[in-house]
Short mmCIF file of C-alpha atoms in Angstrom, two decimals:
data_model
loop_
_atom_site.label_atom_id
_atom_site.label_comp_id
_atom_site.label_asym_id
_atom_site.label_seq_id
_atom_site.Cartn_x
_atom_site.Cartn_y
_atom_site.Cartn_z
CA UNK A 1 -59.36 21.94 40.25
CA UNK A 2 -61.99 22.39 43.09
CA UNK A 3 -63.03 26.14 41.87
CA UNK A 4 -63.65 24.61 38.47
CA UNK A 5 -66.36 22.18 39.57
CA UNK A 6 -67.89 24.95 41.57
CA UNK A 7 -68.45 27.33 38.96
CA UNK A 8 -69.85 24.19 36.84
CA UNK A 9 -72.20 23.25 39.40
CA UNK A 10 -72.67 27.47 40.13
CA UNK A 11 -73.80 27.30 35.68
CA UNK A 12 -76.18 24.20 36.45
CA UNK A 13 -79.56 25.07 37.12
CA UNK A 14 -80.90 21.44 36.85
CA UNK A 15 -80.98 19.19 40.26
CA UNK A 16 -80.69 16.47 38.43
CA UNK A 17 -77.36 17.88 36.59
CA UNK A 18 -75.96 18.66 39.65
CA UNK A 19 -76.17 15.28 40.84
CA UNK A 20 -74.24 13.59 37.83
CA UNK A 21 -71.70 16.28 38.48
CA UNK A 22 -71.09 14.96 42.15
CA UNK A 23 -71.56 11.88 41.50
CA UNK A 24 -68.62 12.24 38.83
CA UNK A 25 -66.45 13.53 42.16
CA UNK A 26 -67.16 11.04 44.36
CA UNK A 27 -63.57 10.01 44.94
CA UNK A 28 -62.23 13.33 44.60
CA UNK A 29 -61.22 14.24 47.86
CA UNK A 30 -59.92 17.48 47.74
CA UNK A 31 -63.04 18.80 46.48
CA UNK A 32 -64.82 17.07 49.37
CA UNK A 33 -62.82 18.51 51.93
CA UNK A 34 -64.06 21.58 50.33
CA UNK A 35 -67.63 21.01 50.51
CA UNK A 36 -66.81 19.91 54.51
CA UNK A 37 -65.27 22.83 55.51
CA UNK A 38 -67.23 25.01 53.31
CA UNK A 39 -70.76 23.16 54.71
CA UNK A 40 -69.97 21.12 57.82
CA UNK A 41 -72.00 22.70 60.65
CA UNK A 42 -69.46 21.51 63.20
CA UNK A 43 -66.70 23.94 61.00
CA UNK A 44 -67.58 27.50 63.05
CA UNK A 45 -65.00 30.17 61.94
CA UNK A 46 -65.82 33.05 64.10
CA UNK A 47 -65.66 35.10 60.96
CA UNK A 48 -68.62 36.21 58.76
CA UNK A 49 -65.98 36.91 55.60
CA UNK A 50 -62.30 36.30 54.92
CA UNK A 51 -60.48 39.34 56.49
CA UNK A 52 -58.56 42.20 54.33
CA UNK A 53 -54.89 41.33 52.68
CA UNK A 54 -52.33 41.71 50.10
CA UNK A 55 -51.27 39.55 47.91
CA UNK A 56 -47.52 38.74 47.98
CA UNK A 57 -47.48 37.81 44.56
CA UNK A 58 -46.11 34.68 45.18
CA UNK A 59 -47.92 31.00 45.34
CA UNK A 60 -46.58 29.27 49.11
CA UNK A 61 -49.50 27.99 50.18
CA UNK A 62 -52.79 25.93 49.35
CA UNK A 63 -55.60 24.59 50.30
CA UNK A 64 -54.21 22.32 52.58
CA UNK A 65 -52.75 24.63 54.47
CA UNK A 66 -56.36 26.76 54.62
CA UNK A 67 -57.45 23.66 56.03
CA UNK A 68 -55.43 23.22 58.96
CA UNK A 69 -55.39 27.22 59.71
CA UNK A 70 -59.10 26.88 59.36
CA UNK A 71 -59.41 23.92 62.50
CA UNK A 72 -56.93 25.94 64.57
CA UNK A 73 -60.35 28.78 64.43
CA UNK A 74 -62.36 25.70 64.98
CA UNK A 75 -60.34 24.68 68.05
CA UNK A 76 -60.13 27.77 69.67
CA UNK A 77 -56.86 27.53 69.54
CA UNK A 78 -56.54 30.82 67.92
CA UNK A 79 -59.04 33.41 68.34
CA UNK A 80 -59.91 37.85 67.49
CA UNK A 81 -57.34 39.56 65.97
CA UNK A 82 -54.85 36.31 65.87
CA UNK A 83 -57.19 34.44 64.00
CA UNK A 84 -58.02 37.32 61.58
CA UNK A 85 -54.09 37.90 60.85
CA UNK A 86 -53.56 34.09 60.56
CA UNK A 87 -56.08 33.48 58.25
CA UNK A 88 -54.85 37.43 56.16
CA UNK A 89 -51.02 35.76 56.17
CA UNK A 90 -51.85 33.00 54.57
CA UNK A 91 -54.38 34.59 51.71
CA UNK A 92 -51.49 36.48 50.63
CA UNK A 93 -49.60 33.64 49.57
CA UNK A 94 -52.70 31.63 47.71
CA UNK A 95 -53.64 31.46 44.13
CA UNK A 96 -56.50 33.47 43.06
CA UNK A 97 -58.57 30.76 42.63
CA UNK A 98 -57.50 29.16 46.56
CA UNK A 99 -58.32 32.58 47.71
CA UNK A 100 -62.22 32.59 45.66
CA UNK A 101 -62.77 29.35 47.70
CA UNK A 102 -61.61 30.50 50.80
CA UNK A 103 -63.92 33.56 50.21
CA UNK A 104 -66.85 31.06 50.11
CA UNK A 105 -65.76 28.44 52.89
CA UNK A 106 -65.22 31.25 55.68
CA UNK A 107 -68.54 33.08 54.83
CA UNK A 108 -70.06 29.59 54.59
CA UNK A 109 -71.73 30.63 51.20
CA UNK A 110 -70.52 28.07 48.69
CA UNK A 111 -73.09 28.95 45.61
CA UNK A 112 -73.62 25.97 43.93
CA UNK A 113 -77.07 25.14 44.78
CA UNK A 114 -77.11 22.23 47.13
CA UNK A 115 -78.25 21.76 50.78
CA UNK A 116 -76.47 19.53 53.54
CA UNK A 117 -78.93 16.80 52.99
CA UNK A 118 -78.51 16.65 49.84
CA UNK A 119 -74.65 16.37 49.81
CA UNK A 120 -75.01 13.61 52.59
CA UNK A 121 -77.41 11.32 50.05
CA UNK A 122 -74.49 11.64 47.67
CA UNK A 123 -71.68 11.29 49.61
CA UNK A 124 -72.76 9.36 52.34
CA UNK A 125 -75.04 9.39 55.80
CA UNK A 126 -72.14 11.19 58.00
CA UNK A 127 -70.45 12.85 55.27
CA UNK A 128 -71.57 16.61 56.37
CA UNK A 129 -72.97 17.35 59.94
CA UNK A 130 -75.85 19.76 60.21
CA UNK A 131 -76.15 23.06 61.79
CA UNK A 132 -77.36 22.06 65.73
CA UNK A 133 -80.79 22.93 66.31
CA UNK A 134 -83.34 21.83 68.97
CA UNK A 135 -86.68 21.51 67.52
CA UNK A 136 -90.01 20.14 68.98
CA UNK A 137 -93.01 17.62 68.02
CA UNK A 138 -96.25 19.09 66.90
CA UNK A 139 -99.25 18.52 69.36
CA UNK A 140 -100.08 14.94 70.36
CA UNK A 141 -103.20 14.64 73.32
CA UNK A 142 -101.69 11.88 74.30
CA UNK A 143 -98.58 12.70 74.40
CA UNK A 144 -99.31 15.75 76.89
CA UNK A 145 -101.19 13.51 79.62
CA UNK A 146 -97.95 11.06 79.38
CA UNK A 147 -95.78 14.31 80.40
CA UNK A 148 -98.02 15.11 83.17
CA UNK A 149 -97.64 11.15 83.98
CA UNK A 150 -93.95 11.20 83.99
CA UNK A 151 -93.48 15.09 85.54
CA UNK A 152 -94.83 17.54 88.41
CA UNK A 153 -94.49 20.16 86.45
CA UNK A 154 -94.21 21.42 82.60
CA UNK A 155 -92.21 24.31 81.43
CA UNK A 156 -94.67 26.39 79.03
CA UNK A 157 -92.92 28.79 77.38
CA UNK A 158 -93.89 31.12 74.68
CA UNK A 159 -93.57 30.17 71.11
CA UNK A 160 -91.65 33.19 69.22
CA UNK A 161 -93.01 33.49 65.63
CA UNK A 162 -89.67 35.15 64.13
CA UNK A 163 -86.55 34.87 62.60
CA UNK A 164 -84.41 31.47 64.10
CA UNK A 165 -80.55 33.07 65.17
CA UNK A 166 -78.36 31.18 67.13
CA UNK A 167 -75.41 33.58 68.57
CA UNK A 168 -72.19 32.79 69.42
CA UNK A 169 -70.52 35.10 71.33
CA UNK A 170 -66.50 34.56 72.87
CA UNK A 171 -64.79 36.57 75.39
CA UNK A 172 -63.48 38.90 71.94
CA UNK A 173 -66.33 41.16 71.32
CA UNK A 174 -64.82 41.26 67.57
CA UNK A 175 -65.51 37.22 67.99
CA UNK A 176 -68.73 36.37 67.12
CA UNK A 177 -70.96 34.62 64.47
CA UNK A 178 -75.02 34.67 63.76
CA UNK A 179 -76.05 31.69 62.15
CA UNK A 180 -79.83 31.06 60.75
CA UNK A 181 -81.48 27.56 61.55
CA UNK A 182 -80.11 25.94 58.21
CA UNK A 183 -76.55 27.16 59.18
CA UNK A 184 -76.08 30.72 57.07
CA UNK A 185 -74.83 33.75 58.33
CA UNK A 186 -77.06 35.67 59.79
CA UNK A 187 -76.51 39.45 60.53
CA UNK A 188 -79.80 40.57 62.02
CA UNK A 189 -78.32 40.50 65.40
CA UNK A 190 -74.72 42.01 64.87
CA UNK A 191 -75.73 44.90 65.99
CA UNK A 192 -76.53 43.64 69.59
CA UNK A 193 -72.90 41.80 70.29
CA UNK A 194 -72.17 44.20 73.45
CA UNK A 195 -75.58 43.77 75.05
CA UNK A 196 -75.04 39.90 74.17
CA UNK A 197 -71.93 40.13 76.36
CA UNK A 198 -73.22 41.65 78.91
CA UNK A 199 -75.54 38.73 79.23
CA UNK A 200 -72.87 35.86 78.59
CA UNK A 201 -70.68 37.39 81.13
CA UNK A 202 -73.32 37.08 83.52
CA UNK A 203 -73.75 33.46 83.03
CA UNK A 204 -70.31 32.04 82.81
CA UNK A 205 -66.31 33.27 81.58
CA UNK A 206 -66.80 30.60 78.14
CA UNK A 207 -67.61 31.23 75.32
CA UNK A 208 -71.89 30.14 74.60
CA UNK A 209 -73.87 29.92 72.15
CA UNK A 210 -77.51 31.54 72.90
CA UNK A 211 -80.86 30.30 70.58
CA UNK A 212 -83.47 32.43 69.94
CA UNK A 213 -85.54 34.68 67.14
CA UNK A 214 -85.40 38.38 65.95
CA UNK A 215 -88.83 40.30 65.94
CA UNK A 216 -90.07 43.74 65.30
CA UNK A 217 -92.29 44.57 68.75
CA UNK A 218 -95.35 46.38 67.48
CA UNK A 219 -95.46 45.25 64.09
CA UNK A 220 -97.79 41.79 63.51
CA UNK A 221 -95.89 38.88 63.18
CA UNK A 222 -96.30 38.38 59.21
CA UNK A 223 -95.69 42.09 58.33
CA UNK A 224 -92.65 41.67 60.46
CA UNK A 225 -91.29 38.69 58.98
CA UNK A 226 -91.37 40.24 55.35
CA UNK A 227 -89.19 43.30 56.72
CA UNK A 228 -87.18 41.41 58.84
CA UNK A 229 -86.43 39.05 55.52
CA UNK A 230 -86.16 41.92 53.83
CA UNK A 231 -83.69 43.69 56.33
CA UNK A 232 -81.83 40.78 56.22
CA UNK A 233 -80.84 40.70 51.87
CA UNK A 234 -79.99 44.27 52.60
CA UNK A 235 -77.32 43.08 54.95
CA UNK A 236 -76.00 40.93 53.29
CA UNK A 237 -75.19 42.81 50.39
CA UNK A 238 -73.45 45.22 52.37
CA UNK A 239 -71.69 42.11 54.06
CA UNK A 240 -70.53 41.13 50.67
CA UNK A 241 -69.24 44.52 48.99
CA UNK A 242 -72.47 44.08 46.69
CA UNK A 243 -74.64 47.14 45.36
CA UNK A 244 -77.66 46.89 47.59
CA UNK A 245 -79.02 49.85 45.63
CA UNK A 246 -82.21 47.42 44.21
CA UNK A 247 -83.25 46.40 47.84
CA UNK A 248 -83.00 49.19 49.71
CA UNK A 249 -85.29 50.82 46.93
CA UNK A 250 -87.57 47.36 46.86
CA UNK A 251 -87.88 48.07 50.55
CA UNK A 252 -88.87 51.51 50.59
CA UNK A 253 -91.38 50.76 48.24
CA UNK A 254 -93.03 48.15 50.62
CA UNK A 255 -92.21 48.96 53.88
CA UNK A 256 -91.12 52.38 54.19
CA UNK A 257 -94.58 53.14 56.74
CA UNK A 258 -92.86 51.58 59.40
CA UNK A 259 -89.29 53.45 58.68
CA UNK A 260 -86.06 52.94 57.17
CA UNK A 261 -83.76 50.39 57.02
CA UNK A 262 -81.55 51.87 59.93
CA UNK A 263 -84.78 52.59 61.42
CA UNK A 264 -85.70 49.08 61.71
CA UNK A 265 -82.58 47.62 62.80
CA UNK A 266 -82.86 50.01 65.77
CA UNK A 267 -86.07 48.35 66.62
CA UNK A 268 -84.84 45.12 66.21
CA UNK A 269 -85.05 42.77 69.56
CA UNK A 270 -83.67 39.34 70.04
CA UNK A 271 -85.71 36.61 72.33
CA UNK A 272 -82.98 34.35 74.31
CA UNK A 273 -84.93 31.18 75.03
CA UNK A 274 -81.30 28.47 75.52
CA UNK A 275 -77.97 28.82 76.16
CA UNK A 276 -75.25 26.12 75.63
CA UNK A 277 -71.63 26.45 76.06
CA UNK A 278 -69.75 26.26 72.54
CA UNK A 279 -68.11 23.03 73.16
CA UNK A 280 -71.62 21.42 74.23
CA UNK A 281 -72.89 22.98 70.66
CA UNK A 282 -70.17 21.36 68.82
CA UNK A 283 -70.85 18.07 69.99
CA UNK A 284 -74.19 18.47 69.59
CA UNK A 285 -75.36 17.50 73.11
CA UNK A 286 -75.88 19.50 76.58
CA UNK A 287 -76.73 17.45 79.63
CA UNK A 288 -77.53 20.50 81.60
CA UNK A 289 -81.23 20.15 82.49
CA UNK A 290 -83.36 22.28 80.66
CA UNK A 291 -85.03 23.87 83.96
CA UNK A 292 -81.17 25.18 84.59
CA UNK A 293 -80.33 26.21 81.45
CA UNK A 294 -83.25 28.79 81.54
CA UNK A 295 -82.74 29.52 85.10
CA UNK A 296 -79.49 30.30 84.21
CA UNK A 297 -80.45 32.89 81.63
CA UNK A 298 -83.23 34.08 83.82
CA UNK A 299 -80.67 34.96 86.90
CA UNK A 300 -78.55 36.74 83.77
CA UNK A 301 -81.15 39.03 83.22
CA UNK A 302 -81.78 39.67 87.11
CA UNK A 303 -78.26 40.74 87.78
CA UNK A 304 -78.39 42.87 84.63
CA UNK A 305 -81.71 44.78 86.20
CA UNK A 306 -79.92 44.85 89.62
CA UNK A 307 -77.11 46.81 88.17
CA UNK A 308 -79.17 49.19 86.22
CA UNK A 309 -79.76 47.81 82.63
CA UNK A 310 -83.46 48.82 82.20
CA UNK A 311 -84.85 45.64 80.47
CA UNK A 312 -87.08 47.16 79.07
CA UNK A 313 -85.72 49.39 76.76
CA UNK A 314 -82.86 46.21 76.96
CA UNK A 315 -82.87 44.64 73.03
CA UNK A 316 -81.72 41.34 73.92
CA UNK A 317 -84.78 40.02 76.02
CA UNK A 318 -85.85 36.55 77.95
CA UNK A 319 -88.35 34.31 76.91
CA UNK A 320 -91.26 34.24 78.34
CA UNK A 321 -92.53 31.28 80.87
CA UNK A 322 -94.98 29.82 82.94
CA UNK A 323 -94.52 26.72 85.46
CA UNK A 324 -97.39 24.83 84.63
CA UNK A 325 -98.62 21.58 86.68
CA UNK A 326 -101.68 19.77 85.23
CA UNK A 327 -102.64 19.99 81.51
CA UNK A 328 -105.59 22.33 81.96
CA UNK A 329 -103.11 24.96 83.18
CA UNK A 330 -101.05 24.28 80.16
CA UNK A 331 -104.14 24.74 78.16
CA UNK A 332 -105.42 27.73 80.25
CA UNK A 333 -101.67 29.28 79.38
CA UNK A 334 -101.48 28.41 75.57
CA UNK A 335 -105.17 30.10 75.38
CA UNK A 336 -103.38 33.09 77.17
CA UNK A 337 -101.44 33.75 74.92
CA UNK A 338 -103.70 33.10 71.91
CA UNK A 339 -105.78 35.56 72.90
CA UNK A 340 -102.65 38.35 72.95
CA UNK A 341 -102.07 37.35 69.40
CA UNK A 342 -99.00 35.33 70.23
CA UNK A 343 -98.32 32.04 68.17
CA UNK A 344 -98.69 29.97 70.84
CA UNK A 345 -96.46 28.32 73.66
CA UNK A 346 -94.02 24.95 73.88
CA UNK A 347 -94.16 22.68 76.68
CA UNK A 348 -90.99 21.11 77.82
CA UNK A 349 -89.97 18.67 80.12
CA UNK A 350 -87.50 20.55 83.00
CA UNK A 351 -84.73 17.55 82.75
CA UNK A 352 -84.71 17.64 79.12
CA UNK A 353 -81.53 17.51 77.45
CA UNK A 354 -80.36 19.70 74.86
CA UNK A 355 -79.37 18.36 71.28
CA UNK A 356 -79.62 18.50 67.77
CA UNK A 357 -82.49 16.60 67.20
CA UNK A 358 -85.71 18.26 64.70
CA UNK A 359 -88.15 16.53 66.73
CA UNK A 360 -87.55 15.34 70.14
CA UNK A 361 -90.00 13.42 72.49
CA UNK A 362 -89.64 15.68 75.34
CA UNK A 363 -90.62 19.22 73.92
CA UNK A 364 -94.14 19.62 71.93
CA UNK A 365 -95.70 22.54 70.37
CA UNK A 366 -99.18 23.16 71.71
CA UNK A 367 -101.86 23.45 69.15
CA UNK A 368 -105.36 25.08 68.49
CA UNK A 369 -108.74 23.29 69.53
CA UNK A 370 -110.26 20.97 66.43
CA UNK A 371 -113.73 20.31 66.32
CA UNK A 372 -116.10 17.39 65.22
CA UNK A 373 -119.52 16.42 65.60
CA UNK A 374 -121.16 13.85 67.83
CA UNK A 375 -123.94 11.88 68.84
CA UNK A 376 -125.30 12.22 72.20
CA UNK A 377 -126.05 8.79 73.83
CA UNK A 378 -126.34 9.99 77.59
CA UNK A 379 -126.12 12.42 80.41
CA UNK A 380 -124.37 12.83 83.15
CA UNK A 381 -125.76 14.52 86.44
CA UNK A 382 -123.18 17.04 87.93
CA UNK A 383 -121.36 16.15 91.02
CA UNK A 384 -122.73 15.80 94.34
CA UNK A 385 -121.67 18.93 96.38
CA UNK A 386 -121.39 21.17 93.30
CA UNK A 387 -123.82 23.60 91.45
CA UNK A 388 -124.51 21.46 89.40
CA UNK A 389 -126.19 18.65 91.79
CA UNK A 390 -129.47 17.82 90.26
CA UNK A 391 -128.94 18.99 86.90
CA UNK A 392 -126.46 17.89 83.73
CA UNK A 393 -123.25 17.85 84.47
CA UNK A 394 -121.62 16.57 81.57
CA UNK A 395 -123.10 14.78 78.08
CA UNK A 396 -122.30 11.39 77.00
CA UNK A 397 -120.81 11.37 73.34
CA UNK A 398 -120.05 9.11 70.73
CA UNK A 399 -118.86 9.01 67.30
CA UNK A 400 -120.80 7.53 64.73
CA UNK A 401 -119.04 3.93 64.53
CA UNK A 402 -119.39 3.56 68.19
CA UNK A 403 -115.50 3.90 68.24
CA UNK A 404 -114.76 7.17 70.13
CA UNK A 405 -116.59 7.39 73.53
CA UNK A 406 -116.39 11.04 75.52
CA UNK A 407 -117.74 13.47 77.65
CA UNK A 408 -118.46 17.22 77.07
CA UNK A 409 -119.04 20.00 79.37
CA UNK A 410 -119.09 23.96 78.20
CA UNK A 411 -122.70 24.30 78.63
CA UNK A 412 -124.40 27.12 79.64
CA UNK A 413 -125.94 26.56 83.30
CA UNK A 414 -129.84 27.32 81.58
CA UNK A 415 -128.86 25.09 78.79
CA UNK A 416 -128.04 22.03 81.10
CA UNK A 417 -131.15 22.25 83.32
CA UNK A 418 -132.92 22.83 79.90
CA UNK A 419 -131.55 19.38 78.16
CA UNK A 420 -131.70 17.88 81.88
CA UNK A 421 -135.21 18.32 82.39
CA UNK A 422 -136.03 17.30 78.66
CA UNK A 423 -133.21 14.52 78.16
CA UNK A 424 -135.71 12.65 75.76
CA UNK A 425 -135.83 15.28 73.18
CA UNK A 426 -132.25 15.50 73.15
CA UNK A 427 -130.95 11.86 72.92
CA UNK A 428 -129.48 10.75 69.77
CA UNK A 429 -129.26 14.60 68.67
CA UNK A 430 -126.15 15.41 66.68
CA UNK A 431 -123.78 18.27 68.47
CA UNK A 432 -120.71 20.14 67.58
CA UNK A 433 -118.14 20.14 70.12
CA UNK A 434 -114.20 21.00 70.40
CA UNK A 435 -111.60 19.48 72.09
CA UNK A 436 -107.23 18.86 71.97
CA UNK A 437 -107.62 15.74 69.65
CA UNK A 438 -108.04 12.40 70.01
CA UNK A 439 -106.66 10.76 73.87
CA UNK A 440 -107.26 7.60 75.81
CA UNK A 441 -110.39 6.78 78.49
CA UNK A 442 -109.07 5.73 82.03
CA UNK A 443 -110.55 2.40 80.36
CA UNK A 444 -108.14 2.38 77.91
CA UNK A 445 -110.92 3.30 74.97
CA UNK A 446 -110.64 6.40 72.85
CA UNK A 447 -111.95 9.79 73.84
CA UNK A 448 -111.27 13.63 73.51
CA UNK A 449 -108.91 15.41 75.50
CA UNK A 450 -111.37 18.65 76.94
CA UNK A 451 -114.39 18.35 74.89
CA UNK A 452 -117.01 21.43 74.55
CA UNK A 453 -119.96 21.99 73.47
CA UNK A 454 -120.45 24.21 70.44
CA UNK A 455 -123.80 23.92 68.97
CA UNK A 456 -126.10 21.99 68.47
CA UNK A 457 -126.49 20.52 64.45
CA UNK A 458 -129.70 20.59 63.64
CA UNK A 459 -128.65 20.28 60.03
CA UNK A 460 -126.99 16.82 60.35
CA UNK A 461 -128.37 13.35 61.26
CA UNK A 462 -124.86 11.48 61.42
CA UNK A 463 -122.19 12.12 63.40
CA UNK A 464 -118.61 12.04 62.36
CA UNK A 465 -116.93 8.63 62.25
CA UNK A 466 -113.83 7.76 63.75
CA UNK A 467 -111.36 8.10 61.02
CA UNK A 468 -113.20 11.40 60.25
CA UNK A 469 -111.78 12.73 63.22
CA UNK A 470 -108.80 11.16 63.35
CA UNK A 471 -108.16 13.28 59.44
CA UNK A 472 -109.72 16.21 61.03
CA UNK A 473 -106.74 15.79 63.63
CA UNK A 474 -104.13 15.11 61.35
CA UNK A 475 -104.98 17.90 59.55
#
């Protein structure tokens, strides 16, 4: 029986266990249909736990028939209250043990230690689809001048440095699910299902599914994660029927400065950065551009302040953008927001797709300056027609093997009539400089993507070689 296996795998602490145990199931298919509606991230129930009921006392139905109840809530082809009854009728004629599974499908909390990519190296590539979620690359110089190549202009948008939630939210206010980025229920957000509305119904009559992270405003980003993570066990507890007696005392010993559990929630905002419809969700893929998706949840927002909502005080908020058009104003805007403690910003391409992909080519995280050192084999007078005619305009770099060839600027203007005026004292001198990694000449050699001076490195007679940096960038 499939509750039987569970609670063996639930008793098996070792990986390695586990896996013999599946692999001694592999043909059992009623068990697997368990694990796919129990893990599947296209299954979406619209129900965080299986709803109240009485038990008959008699045994009609099974797990079959949870099944095909279950893909009627999938389809939409029941929904709110019907779904809840449907689902209550037919507990009340299961075994006890039908009934503990359904328990763990609907709240998508199966127990037994084992992830969706690990059930899909046992059972098979497609076996189990993942939870959708849009990620983005890390930083690549190159990368960012071939966007600027291949676009007029780059969404940069800020990076949010909380907790992942994407919402779904139906035309039933009582119909809606949180789920984290691995594809748990989340319940940091339940609170904020009206305002949610309110937003969805500005946007379109379907049912969508918004992305976007819960933060604390006021409280720095890693204080805030350990409450919010914190907040979160609480809930679910309470979710579950459990004593949350332990936590709730566990958090009032470490965070009870900034105020109570209640307290917190209250403060709670949610950042909307994308919106999909649900049916675009489930099949992974949105060809709306990503320019109109956001303008789309940017005219949401609008109408809300045109008919009163004060946004500000508003807990469901809009992500925050700039239209940027060469990559110094990207750089200019991810230095922004640096310097107001932010995490950062993402740069996007505006016809971007959307889609369940970790890291896609068309949306990269920006990243902080890296430095090296290097030799200087030249200088550069400053344009003609500029203020810096007739003095240094730029120095002439390499790395140690000869291999990386650039120019830096960031120089004081008494510092480049000083190494102007004195260029043979400062030839071959080493010098510290920063830049956004590693990019391409208009030769086609290798360079630095914004170099700066630093300092110079009086303490070194070598510069940094080429795979030197390259680690230093990889890093």
């Amino acid at each position: 029986m499939p509750l039987s296996i569970i609670k063996e795998l639930e008793e098996t602490s070792s990986k390695n266990d586990k896996k013999v145990i599946f692999e001694r199931e592999l043909n059992n298919e009623l068990f697997k249909r368990v694990l796919v509606y129990g893990y599947d991230g296209d299954k979406t129930y619209y129900l965080s736990k299986i709803p109240e009921f009485e038990s008959s006392g008699e045994v009609t139905k099974t797990l079959s028939d949870l099944f095909d109840a279950l893909d009627k809530l999938v389809s939409r082809e029941v929904t709110g209250q019907d779904a809840k009854a449907l689902i209550s009728d037919l507990l009340s004629l299961m075994s006890e043990d039908d009934v503990e599974i359904a328990r763990r499908i609907v709240s998508k909390k199966m127990d037994i230690g084992a992830s969706v990519s690990t059930l899909n190296k046992i059972f098979g590539k497609s076996f189990l689809r993942e939870n959708p979620y849009l990620g983005a690359r890390s930083f690549d110089s190159k990368r960012l001048l071939k966007y600027f190549e291949d676009n007029d202009y780059l969404i940069s948008e800020l990076k949010m440095d909380g907790q992942y939630q994407s919402s779904i939210i139906s035309n039933d206010i009582s119909d809606f699910q949180f789920k984290s980025r691995n594809g748990e229920d989340s319940y940091l957000a339940e609170h904020l299902v009206s305002e949610l509305m309110q937003v969805k119904n500005k946007i379109s009559n379907e049912d969508l599914v918004f992305m976007g992270e819960t933060t604390i405003p006021g409280i720095d980003r890693s204080t805030a994660n350990g409450i919010i993570n914190a907040v979160s066990g609480i809930l679910i507890k309470r979710r579950d029927g459990e004593d949350d007696t332990k936590n709730v005392k566990d958090f009032n010993k470490k965070h009870s400065s900034h105020g109570t559990v209640e307290e917190i929630l209250s403060r709670i905002v949610y950042t909307v950065w994308d919106v999909v419809n649900i049916s675009e969700y489930n099949d992974y893929r949105s060809d709306v551009f990503r320019i109109d998706r956001l303008n789309s949840l940017e005219n949401a927002f609008i109408e809300l302040k045109e008919d009163g909502v004060d946004l500000n005080s508003f807990p469901v908020k809009f992500i925050e953008y700039k239209l940027v058009n060469t990559a110094e104003e990207a750089m200019s805007h991810f230095q922004i927001m640096l310097e107001r403690e932010e995490e950062g910003t993402i740069l996007k391409e505006p016809t971007a797709i959307w889609e369940h992909k970790h890291k896609p080519t068309y949306q990269m995280k920006m990243k902080l300056q890296m430095g090296c050192e290097l030799r200087i084999v030249g200088f550069n007078e400053g344009k003609s027609n500029t203020k810096y005619s007739g003095t240094l305009g730029s120095l002439q770099l390499e790395s140690e093997d000869n291999v990386l060839k650039t120019d830096a600027g960031g120089l004081s203007d008494e510092l480049r009539d000083e190494i102007w005026n004195n260029q043979d004292e400062y030839l071959n001198k080493i010098v510290e400089v920063i830049s956004y990694g590693i990019s391409r000449n208009r030769d086609g050699g290798t360079s630095m993507l914004y170099a700066n001076f630093v300092e110079f490195r009086k303490d070194k007679t070598e510069a940094d070689t080429f795979d030197i940096i390259k680690q230093i960038e990889d890093a």
